[in-house]
Every structure is written in structure tokens, then in C-alpha cells.
Amino acid sequence: MSTALIILAAGKGTRMKSDLPKVLHPIAGAPMLIHAIRAGSVLEPDRVVVVAGHGADAVKAATAAHDDTIQIALQSEQLGTAHAVAQAAPLLEGFEGDALILYGDTPFIRPETLEALAQARTSHDVVVLGFEAADPGRYGRLVMDGDSLKAIVEFKDASDQERAITFCNSGVIAANSETLFKLIDAVGNDNASGEYYLTDIVAIARSQGLSATAVACDEAETMGINSRRELATAEAAFQARARSAALDNGTTMPAPDTVYFSYDTHLGRDTIVDQNVVFGTGVTVETGAHIRAFSHLEGCHVSRGAIIGPYARLRPGTEVSEEARVGNFVELKNALLHEGAKVNHLSYVGDAEVGKAANIGAGTITCNYDGVMKHRTQIGERAFIGSNTMLVAPVSVGDHAMTASGSVITSNVPEGDLAIARAKQQNKSGLARKLFEKLKSIKEKRDKGVA
Ligand code: UD1
Ligand code: MG
């Protein structure tokens, strides 16, 4: 069965009090809209259509960055959820499979739930995802008759008897695409809100002799985000799940509540992640690597047995090979450390390649930026970079070469050579003692008010 996802994301999100469209607010490093799309991806959709309105250009850019096959349907006026879905109709004309409607502000629907929904579709024309609400509030109510869904009644239009129902509409609906758009054509806006309710398609379907049912999920899955407070709650829920998944999958974390994950963090078995580590987006850590406390990683790959931190910062484009070491107050950006290379203290290594088992001394800096352009630094195998070396890129240091500490290296160092690039030391006999005496006498005069 082929599937098209239709994701509703045109609403303004007034309660976010934001210039950013609500669906682009991030959870674990990805816009909530992308979480919704990823949730739907379990059904391997052939087509994904996002209905955008407020901030449509930004929404379009964000979806394209995630997957450039996603289509955007514009809903310039928000006349209701049925009207929103109708905007996707021209894009899905002739599409023969199922349409699954999700909300861009409801990011946490589980794969198993969508699979159950798809399963229910094999026996019913329209399937709605419902949940038992602890506080049904203003949710649409699902009017059931046994397994059969008779209608969805919006709170505003509901009788007292209907308001007493606690089985509520999540908003997720599945139906054959053609059937769906035909049903939507029949939806009017003669109701308490004057909106075109998507929920009306259930009663319309039933009146045409089609069948409808509801599948239930946990209320937590249908959590919609409307405010910064709910965004923070959603983030916490995501982090809680990511932490327990990491523990279940064989990561040791002595203080899991202090570790922050991104939506795409990958940790291998037997990794150790110490306290207060932050994983930005795009991080993979392989088996047996150890990420020590207070490290911040983003867009990088850490291989088996490497040790990172404490207090290390790995920025995008960093590749740390097996058994390499990155120590405290070290920043790596777009840098490849080959096997067993060590950058242990207080260094910046950017736009660089560091050879196998090379040792980068404390305080080394690759001066990669000339104010206009970035340049590369190449360091060979088993090279030894003395403490406080400035490597002014573009520059290379050959295999088994050395730089003297405090050097400013501006030209290439051939293999096996030692480069010394600093002022030669001179010792002035007794001059320090003389200088101290002179300074002390100046101070004494000042203190007495003479000078
Ligand atoms: C909707 C449902 C309600 C359900 C609830 C679950 C309808 C009529 N009601 O109500 O049964 O219990 O969601 O949260 O469907 N949107 C658009 N364009 C529009 C209107 C809405 O894109 O013209 C989007 C919104 O951005 C949002 C979603 O659709 O993501 C739901 O809209 P919202 O206004 O929140 O619907 P509710 O009144 O909460
Ligand atoms: Mg809502």
C-alpha cells in the first residue's frame, strides 16, 4: 500500500509569542515539524505534502533542508483543518494510495501507533487516532458505537452528553486519498467556529455507507505544542526517552539526566558518557569510546576507543579515529585526527589533518583564518608539535617532524625536520637583580611621597 503524508502546519502558533513559525521551533535540534515527518516515515510514504501558511517560506526552506522531495501546499488563509487538507488535493491528484494526516505541532506519535492505524485501514475506510484524555478539555470527542466510529464532535458544537465522552480526537486520520478528498469536498462550515472541520468527514463517510473506526494511543504521544512551556515539556520528554534508549542499548551513563541528546545522536555499545555532556546534531560515537564530563559535540564522528574530554568541544566536520585522544579545553573543527593522535590540552585545531600517533602540544593553534579565507593545516604521522606552536595555514608539517615550542610556523616543515621559529634566547648577566633594585627604590620614593 503506498502512502502520502499530509502534514498540517499552517497555523500561526500565537501562544508561542514568536516570529518563528511554531512548527519550526526545535526539539532536540530539529524543528518539531521534522519530528512529525520522521514519525510518519515509518510508513515509508511515497509522497509528503506539508500544508504551510504562516511563515510558509521558512517552513519550505526547513523541509527542503531535511528532504528536498517534500512538497509544500500553501494555505494562505486558515479556514479550518478540512480546508487545510484540501490545499494538498492538487498535489495528490491521481495518487492512488492512502493519505495519512498528521499535525506539524504533534511530534511524538510512535511508529507502532501508525502501524496499527495502517493495519486498521485494511478493514475500515476511515481510521482516526484517538486517546483517553485525562482532561478532555476542548478536544474533539469520538462518538463510538462498539468498534465503529459514528462521528467526531468538536467541543464547541457538542451536547453535554457528548462533552462527557473522554475518548478524544488526536487529529491523525487515515483514508484512501481519493476518498478523503471527496469527503472533504462535502464539508461545510456551518458550525460554532465557522470553520471547515476535517472531523466532519467521519459523519459524512458514515452517511455514504463507508466504515470508520478509531485506534487508541497514549495521550503522551498526541501531545501538541502550543507554547514555550509545552515546548520545554516536549524537550524534556524527548530527552527522557533518548536517555533510557541509550541505557537500554548499552551506553554507560553515570548521570543520564545531565546528558543531552539530539534527535539523530548515535551511540555504539559500551560507550561511556560522563556527566554534563551535550550532543548537538549529527554525532556518531562508536563502540567503546569514552566521552568525559562537560564535553560538547556536534556534527562529528568519534571512533572506537577514542577518549574525548573532559571539557572538549568537537565542532562540525570532526573525525576522531580509533584510540585518539582529545583532552581538556581543546576545540576541533573540520579536523581529521588519525589513529592514536593526541591533542590533550588547550588547543584549537581547525581545517586540519593530524597524522597517526602525532602529538599536538598544549596551546597549539592552527591559524586557519586570514580574515577572509580559511586554509588547511596538514600534520604528518608521529609528528610532534611543541607547546604553544602557531601553525599559520596553509602549512604542513611532515611525518616524524617536530616544531619547537613557541614557534610560529609559516612555511612547510619537511619530513623528519625540526622547525624552530621564535626569537633566540639571550641571558643578560645580573640584569634582573639590578632591575629589581631600581624598581624597589622607585616604589619606596613613591610611598614616601617624594616622587
Ligand atoms: C483539532 C481537531 C480536534 C482535535 C484537536 C487535537 C478539527 C476541527 N478539530 O482541533 O478534534 O481534538 O485538533 O489537537 O480538526 N491547521 C492548519 N490550517 C487551518 C487550521 C489548522 O494548518 O486552517 C493546523 C494547525 O496549525 C494545527 C492543526 O492543524 O497544527 C490543528 O489545528 P487547531 O486549530 O489546533 O485545531 P483544534 O481546534 O485544536
Ligand atoms: Mg489545537
CSV table of C-alpha atoms in Angstrom, one decimal, residues 84-438:
chain,number,residue,atom,x,y,z
A,84,ALA,CA,-6.0,22.9,5.1
A,85,VAL,CA,-6.1,19.3,3.8
A,86,ALA,CA,-8.0,20.4,0.7
A,87,GLN,CA,-5.0,22.5,-0.2
A,88,ALA,CA,-3.0,19.3,-0.7
A,89,ALA,CA,-5.5,17.9,-3.2
A,90,PRO,CA,-4.0,19.4,-6.4
A,91,LEU,CA,-0.6,17.9,-5.5
A,92,LEU,CA,-2.0,14.5,-4.8
A,93,GLU,CA,-4.3,14.3,-7.8
A,94,GLY,CA,-4.2,10.9,-9.3
A,95,PHE,CA,-2.4,9.4,-6.2
A,96,GLU,CA,-3.9,6.0,-5.6
A,97,GLY,CA,-2.8,5.1,-2.2
A,98,ASP,CA,-3.7,6.1,1.3
A,99,ALA,CA,-3.4,9.6,2.8
A,100,LEU,CA,-2.3,10.0,6.4
A,101,ILE,CA,-2.9,13.3,8.0
A,102,LEU,CA,-0.6,14.4,10.8
A,103,TYR,CA,-0.1,17.8,12.6
A,104,GLY,CA,3.2,19.6,12.4
A,105,ASP,CA,3.0,20.5,16.0
A,106,THR,CA,2.4,17.0,17.3
A,107,PRO,CA,5.8,15.4,17.0
A,108,PHE,CA,5.7,12.3,19.2
A,109,ILE,CA,3.4,9.7,17.5
A,110,ARG,CA,5.1,6.3,17.8
A,111,PRO,CA,5.9,4.1,14.8
A,112,GLU,CA,3.9,1.3,16.4
A,113,THR,CA,0.8,3.5,16.6
A,114,LEU,CA,1.0,4.5,12.9
A,115,GLU,CA,1.4,0.8,12.0
A,116,ALA,CA,-1.7,0.0,14.0
A,117,LEU,CA,-3.5,2.7,12.1
A,118,ALA,CA,-2.4,1.4,8.8
A,119,GLN,CA,-3.5,-2.1,9.9
A,120,ALA,CA,-7.0,-0.8,10.9
A,121,ARG,CA,-7.2,0.7,7.4
A,122,THR,CA,-7.3,-2.7,5.9
A,123,SER,CA,-10.8,-3.2,7.4
A,124,HIS,CA,-12.2,0.4,7.6
A,125,ASP,CA,-12.5,3.3,5.1
A,126,VAL,CA,-11.6,6.0,7.6
A,127,VAL,CA,-9.4,5.5,10.7
A,128,VAL,CA,-8.9,8.1,13.4
A,129,LEU,CA,-6.3,8.1,16.1
A,130,GLY,CA,-7.9,8.6,19.5
A,131,PHE,CA,-6.8,8.8,23.1
A,132,GLU,CA,-8.3,8.6,26.5
A,133,ALA,CA,-7.8,12.2,27.8
A,134,ALA,CA,-7.1,12.8,31.4
A,135,ASP,CA,-8.7,16.2,30.9
A,136,PRO,CA,-10.7,16.2,27.7
A,137,GLY,CA,-10.9,20.0,27.6
A,138,ARG,CA,-11.6,21.3,24.2
A,139,TYR,CA,-10.6,18.2,22.2
A,140,GLY,CA,-13.0,16.8,19.6
A,141,ARG,CA,-15.0,13.9,21.0
A,142,LEU,CA,-15.1,10.5,19.3
A,143,VAL,CA,-18.6,9.1,19.3
A,144,MET,CA,-18.2,5.3,19.2
A,145,ASP,CA,-20.7,2.5,18.7
A,146,GLY,CA,-18.7,-0.5,19.6
A,147,ASP,CA,-15.7,-0.6,17.3
A,148,SER,CA,-17.4,1.7,14.9
A,149,LEU,CA,-16.8,5.4,14.9
A,150,LYS,CA,-20.0,7.3,14.3
A,151,ALA,CA,-18.8,10.9,14.3
A,152,ILE,CA,-16.4,13.3,15.8
A,153,VAL,CA,-18.0,16.2,17.5
A,154,GLU,CA,-16.0,19.4,18.2
A,155,PHE,CA,-16.2,20.6,21.8
A,156,LYS,CA,-17.8,23.9,20.8
A,157,ASP,CA,-20.6,22.0,19.0
A,158,ALA,CA,-21.0,19.2,21.5
A,159,SER,CA,-24.0,18.5,23.7
A,160,ASP,CA,-23.4,17.9,27.4
A,161,GLN,CA,-23.7,14.2,26.8
A,162,GLU,CA,-21.1,14.3,24.1
A,163,ARG,CA,-18.8,16.5,26.2
A,164,ALA,CA,-18.9,13.8,28.9
A,165,ILE,CA,-17.0,11.5,26.4
A,166,THR,CA,-13.3,11.2,27.3
A,167,PHE,CA,-12.1,9.4,24.2
A,168,CYS,CA,-10.8,12.2,22.1
A,169,ASN,CA,-9.5,13.0,18.6
A,170,SER,CA,-5.7,13.3,18.2
A,171,GLY,CA,-6.2,14.8,14.7
A,172,VAL,CA,-4.4,12.0,13.0
A,173,ILE,CA,-6.7,10.5,10.3
A,174,ALA,CA,-6.1,7.9,7.5
A,175,ALA,CA,-8.2,7.2,4.5
A,176,ASN,CA,-7.8,6.4,0.8
A,177,SER,CA,-6.5,9.6,-0.8
A,178,GLU,CA,-9.2,9.9,-3.4
A,179,THR,CA,-12.0,9.1,-0.9
A,180,LEU,CA,-10.6,11.6,1.6
A,181,PHE,CA,-10.7,14.5,-0.9
A,182,LYS,CA,-14.2,13.6,-2.0
A,183,LEU,CA,-15.3,13.6,1.6
A,184,ILE,CA,-13.6,16.9,2.2
A,185,ASP,CA,-15.5,18.4,-0.7
A,186,ALA,CA,-18.7,17.7,1.2
A,187,VAL,CA,-17.5,19.5,4.4
A,188,GLY,CA,-19.2,22.8,5.1
A,189,ASN,CA,-18.5,25.5,7.7
A,190,ASP,CA,-21.9,25.8,9.4
A,191,ASN,CA,-20.7,25.2,13.0
A,192,ALA,CA,-19.8,27.1,16.1
A,193,SER,CA,-16.4,28.2,14.8
A,194,GLY,CA,-17.4,28.9,11.2
A,195,GLU,CA,-14.5,26.6,10.2
A,196,TYR,CA,-14.2,23.7,7.8
A,197,TYR,CA,-13.7,20.8,10.2
A,198,LEU,CA,-11.8,17.9,9.0
A,199,THR,CA,-13.5,15.9,11.7
A,200,ASP,CA,-16.8,16.2,9.8
A,201,ILE,CA,-15.6,13.7,7.2
A,202,VAL,CA,-16.4,10.8,9.6
A,203,ALA,CA,-20.1,11.5,9.8
A,204,ILE,CA,-20.2,12.2,6.0
A,205,ALA,CA,-18.4,8.9,5.3
A,206,ARG,CA,-20.9,7.1,7.5
A,207,SER,CA,-23.8,8.7,5.7
A,208,GLN,CA,-22.4,7.4,2.5
A,209,GLY,CA,-22.2,3.9,3.8
A,210,LEU,CA,-18.4,3.9,4.4
A,211,SER,CA,-17.0,2.5,7.6
A,212,ALA,CA,-15.0,4.3,10.2
A,213,THR,CA,-13.1,3.3,13.4
A,214,ALA,CA,-10.7,4.6,15.9
A,215,VAL,CA,-7.3,3.3,17.1
A,216,ALA,CA,-6.2,4.3,20.6
A,217,CYS,CA,-2.8,5.6,21.6
A,218,ASP,CA,-1.3,7.0,24.8
A,219,GLU,CA,-2.2,10.6,25.5
A,220,ALA,CA,1.6,11.4,25.7
A,221,GLU,CA,2.0,10.6,22.0
A,222,THR,CA,-0.6,13.1,20.9
A,223,MET,CA,1.0,15.9,22.9
A,224,GLY,CA,0.6,19.1,20.8
A,225,ILE,CA,2.8,22.0,21.4
A,226,ASN,CA,1.3,25.5,21.6
A,227,SER,CA,3.5,27.4,24.0
A,228,ARG,CA,7.2,27.7,25.1
A,229,ARG,CA,6.2,25.9,28.2
A,230,GLU,CA,4.9,23.0,26.2
A,231,LEU,CA,8.0,23.1,24.0
A,232,ALA,CA,10.1,22.8,27.1
A,233,THR,CA,8.0,19.9,28.3
A,234,ALA,CA,8.3,18.2,24.9
A,235,GLU,CA,12.1,18.6,25.1
A,236,ALA,CA,12.2,17.0,28.5
A,237,ALA,CA,10.0,14.1,27.3
A,238,PHE,CA,12.3,13.6,24.3
A,239,GLN,CA,15.4,13.7,26.5
A,240,ALA,CA,13.9,11.2,28.9
A,241,ARG,CA,13.2,8.8,26.1
A,242,ALA,CA,16.6,9.3,24.5
A,243,ARG,CA,18.4,8.7,27.8
A,244,SER,CA,16.6,5.5,28.5
A,245,ALA,CA,17.0,4.2,24.9
A,246,ALA,CA,20.8,4.9,25.2
A,247,LEU,CA,20.9,2.9,28.5
A,248,ASP,CA,18.9,0.1,27.0
A,249,ASN,CA,21.2,0.0,24.0
A,250,GLY,CA,24.4,-0.4,26.1
A,251,THR,CA,25.7,3.0,26.9
A,252,THR,CA,27.0,3.6,30.4
A,253,MET,CA,25.9,7.0,31.8
A,254,PRO,CA,26.6,7.6,35.5
A,255,ALA,CA,24.3,10.7,35.4
A,256,PRO,CA,21.9,10.2,32.5
A,257,ASP,CA,19.8,13.2,33.5
A,258,THR,CA,22.7,15.5,32.8
A,259,VAL,CA,23.3,14.2,29.2
A,260,TYR,CA,21.5,16.0,26.3
A,261,PHE,CA,20.8,14.2,23.0
A,262,SER,CA,19.9,15.4,19.6
A,263,TYR,CA,17.2,13.7,17.5
A,264,ASP,CA,19.9,11.9,15.5
A,265,THR,CA,22.6,11.0,18.1
A,266,HIS,CA,24.0,7.6,17.6
A,267,LEU,CA,26.0,5.9,20.4
A,268,GLY,CA,27.6,2.5,19.9
A,269,ARG,CA,27.6,-0.3,22.6
A,270,ASP,CA,29.9,0.1,25.5
A,271,THR,CA,30.3,3.8,25.0
A,272,ILE,CA,30.7,5.7,28.2
A,273,VAL,CA,29.2,9.2,28.5
A,274,ASP,CA,30.0,11.1,31.7
A,275,GLN,CA,28.2,13.9,33.4
A,276,ASN,CA,27.0,17.0,31.6
A,277,VAL,CA,27.7,16.1,28.0
A,278,VAL,CA,25.8,17.8,25.2
A,279,PHE,CA,25.3,16.1,21.8
A,280,GLY,CA,24.4,18.6,19.1
A,281,THR,CA,23.1,17.3,15.8
A,282,GLY,CA,24.9,14.8,13.6
A,283,VAL,CA,27.0,12.9,16.2
A,284,THR,CA,28.0,9.3,16.0
A,285,VAL,CA,30.1,7.7,18.7
A,286,GLU,CA,31.5,4.2,18.1
A,287,THR,CA,31.8,1.3,20.4
A,288,GLY,CA,33.9,1.7,23.4
A,289,ALA,CA,34.6,5.4,23.1
A,290,HIS,CA,34.5,7.5,26.2
A,291,ILE,CA,33.1,11.0,26.3
A,292,ARG,CA,34.2,12.6,29.5
A,293,ALA,CA,32.4,15.3,31.5
A,294,PHE,CA,31.3,18.7,30.2
A,295,SER,CA,32.1,18.0,26.5
A,296,HIS,CA,30.1,19.4,23.7
A,297,LEU,CA,29.9,17.5,20.4
A,298,GLU,CA,28.3,18.5,17.1
A,299,GLY,CA,28.5,17.1,13.6
A,300,CYS,CA,31.3,14.7,14.3
A,301,HIS,CA,32.3,11.1,14.3
A,302,VAL,CA,34.2,9.5,17.2
A,303,SER,CA,35.7,6.1,16.5
A,304,ARG,CA,36.2,3.1,18.8
A,305,GLY,CA,38.3,3.5,21.9
A,306,ALA,CA,38.8,7.3,21.5
A,307,ILE,CA,38.6,9.4,24.6
A,308,ILE,CA,37.2,12.9,24.5
A,309,GLY,CA,37.3,15.5,27.2
A,310,PRO,CA,36.7,16.4,29.9
A,311,TYR,CA,35.8,19.9,28.6
A,312,ALA,CA,36.3,19.2,24.9
A,313,ARG,CA,34.5,20.8,22.1
A,314,LEU,CA,34.1,18.9,18.8
A,315,ARG,CA,32.6,21.0,16.1
A,316,PRO,CA,31.1,20.0,12.7
A,317,GLY,CA,33.3,18.1,10.3
A,318,THR,CA,35.4,16.5,13.0
A,319,GLU,CA,36.5,12.9,12.7
A,320,VAL,CA,38.3,11.3,15.6
A,321,SER,CA,39.9,8.0,14.6
A,322,GLU,CA,40.4,4.9,16.8
A,323,GLU,CA,42.2,5.4,20.1
A,324,ALA,CA,42.8,9.1,19.5
A,325,ARG,CA,42.7,11.5,22.5
A,326,VAL,CA,41.2,14.9,22.8
A,327,GLY,CA,41.7,16.5,26.1
A,328,ASN,CA,40.5,19.4,28.2
A,329,PHE,CA,39.8,22.8,26.6
A,330,VAL,CA,40.5,21.5,23.1
A,331,GLU,CA,38.4,22.7,20.2
A,332,LEU,CA,38.4,20.7,16.9
A,333,LYS,CA,36.6,21.9,13.8
A,334,ASN,CA,36.6,20.2,10.4
A,335,ALA,CA,39.6,18.2,11.6
A,336,LEU,CA,40.6,14.6,11.0
A,337,LEU,CA,42.6,13.0,13.8
A,338,HIS,CA,44.1,9.8,12.6
A,339,GLU,CA,44.5,6.7,14.8
A,340,GLY,CA,46.2,7.3,18.1
A,341,ALA,CA,46.7,11.1,17.6
A,342,LYS,CA,46.7,13.2,20.7
A,343,VAL,CA,45.5,16.7,21.3
A,344,ASN,CA,45.5,16.8,25.0
A,345,HIS,CA,45.4,20.3,26.3
A,346,LEU,CA,44.2,23.8,25.4
A,347,SER,CA,44.4,23.7,21.6
A,348,TYR,CA,42.4,24.8,18.6
A,349,VAL,CA,42.7,22.5,15.6
A,350,GLY,CA,40.6,23.6,12.7
A,351,ASP,CA,40.6,22.7,8.9
A,352,ALA,CA,43.3,20.3,9.6
A,353,GLU,CA,44.5,16.7,9.3
A,354,VAL,CA,46.6,15.2,12.1
A,355,GLY,CA,48.6,12.0,11.2
A,356,LYS,CA,48.7,8.7,13.1
A,357,ALA,CA,50.1,8.9,16.6
A,358,ALA,CA,51.0,12.6,16.2
A,359,ASN,CA,51.2,14.6,19.4
A,360,ILE,CA,49.9,18.1,19.5
A,361,GLY,CA,51.4,20.0,22.4
A,362,ALA,CA,49.4,22.2,24.8
A,363,GLY,CA,48.3,25.6,23.5
A,364,THR,CA,48.8,24.7,19.8
A,365,ILE,CA,46.7,26.7,17.4
A,366,THR,CA,46.1,26.2,13.7
A,367,CYS,CA,45.7,29.7,12.4
A,368,ASN,CA,43.2,28.7,9.7
A,369,TYR,CA,41.5,32.1,9.0
A,370,ASP,CA,43.2,35.0,7.4
A,371,GLY,CA,40.2,37.3,7.9
A,372,VAL,CA,38.8,36.4,4.5
A,373,MET,CA,39.5,32.8,3.7
A,374,LYS,CA,40.1,29.5,5.5
A,375,HIS,CA,43.2,27.5,5.0
A,376,ARG,CA,44.3,23.9,5.8
A,377,THR,CA,47.0,22.5,8.1
A,378,GLN,CA,48.5,19.1,7.4
A,379,ILE,CA,50.4,17.3,10.1
A,380,GLY,CA,52.2,14.1,9.4
A,381,GLU,CA,52.4,10.7,11.2
A,382,ARG,CA,54.1,10.8,14.5
A,383,ALA,CA,54.9,14.5,14.2
A,384,PHE,CA,55.5,16.3,17.4
A,385,ILE,CA,54.1,19.8,17.7
A,386,GLY,CA,55.7,21.7,20.5
A,387,SER,CA,53.6,23.5,23.1
A,388,ASN,CA,52.3,26.9,22.0
A,389,THR,CA,53.0,26.4,18.3
A,390,MET,CA,51.1,28.7,15.9
A,391,LEU,CA,50.6,26.9,12.6
A,392,VAL,CA,49.8,29.6,10.1
A,393,ALA,CA,47.8,27.9,7.4
A,394,PRO,CA,48.1,26.9,4.7
A,395,VAL,CA,51.0,24.9,6.1
A,396,SER,CA,52.2,21.3,6.5
A,397,VAL,CA,54.4,19.5,9.0
A,398,GLY,CA,55.9,16.3,7.6
A,399,ASP,CA,55.9,12.8,9.1
A,400,HIS,CA,58.2,12.5,12.1
A,401,ALA,CA,58.9,16.2,12.1
A,402,MET,CA,58.9,18.5,15.1
A,403,THR,CA,58.2,22.1,15.9
A,404,ALA,CA,59.9,23.8,18.8
A,405,SER,CA,57.6,25.1,21.4
A,406,GLY,CA,56.5,28.7,21.0
A,407,SER,CA,57.2,28.6,17.2
A,408,VAL,CA,55.2,30.5,14.7
A,409,ILE,CA,55.3,28.1,11.7
A,410,THR,CA,54.6,29.9,8.4
A,411,SER,CA,56.3,27.6,6.0
A,412,ASN,CA,56.2,23.9,5.4
A,413,VAL,CA,58.3,21.6,7.6
A,414,PRO,CA,59.8,18.7,5.7
A,415,GLU,CA,59.6,15.1,7.0
A,416,GLY,CA,61.9,14.4,9.9
A,417,ASP,CA,63.0,18.1,10.3
A,418,LEU,CA,62.8,20.2,13.5
A,419,ALA,CA,61.4,23.7,12.9
A,420,ILE,CA,62.3,26.5,15.3
A,421,ALA,CA,60.6,29.7,14.6
A,422,ARG,CA,61.0,32.0,17.6
A,423,ALA,CA,63.4,34.7,18.8
A,424,LYS,CA,66.7,33.3,20.1
A,425,GLN,CA,67.1,33.5,23.8
A,426,GLN,CA,69.7,35.9,25.3
A,427,ASN,CA,70.7,35.9,29.0
A,428,LYS,CA,71.9,39.3,30.3
A,429,SER,CA,74.1,38.6,33.3
A,430,GLY,CA,72.8,40.1,36.6
A,431,LEU,CA,70.4,42.4,34.8
A,432,ALA,CA,67.3,41.0,36.6
A,433,ARG,CA,68.8,41.8,40.1
A,434,LYS,CA,69.6,45.4,39.0
A,435,LEU,CA,66.2,45.9,37.6
A,436,PHE,CA,64.5,44.7,40.8
A,437,GLU,CA,66.6,47.1,42.9
A,438,LYS,CA,65.8,50.0,40.7
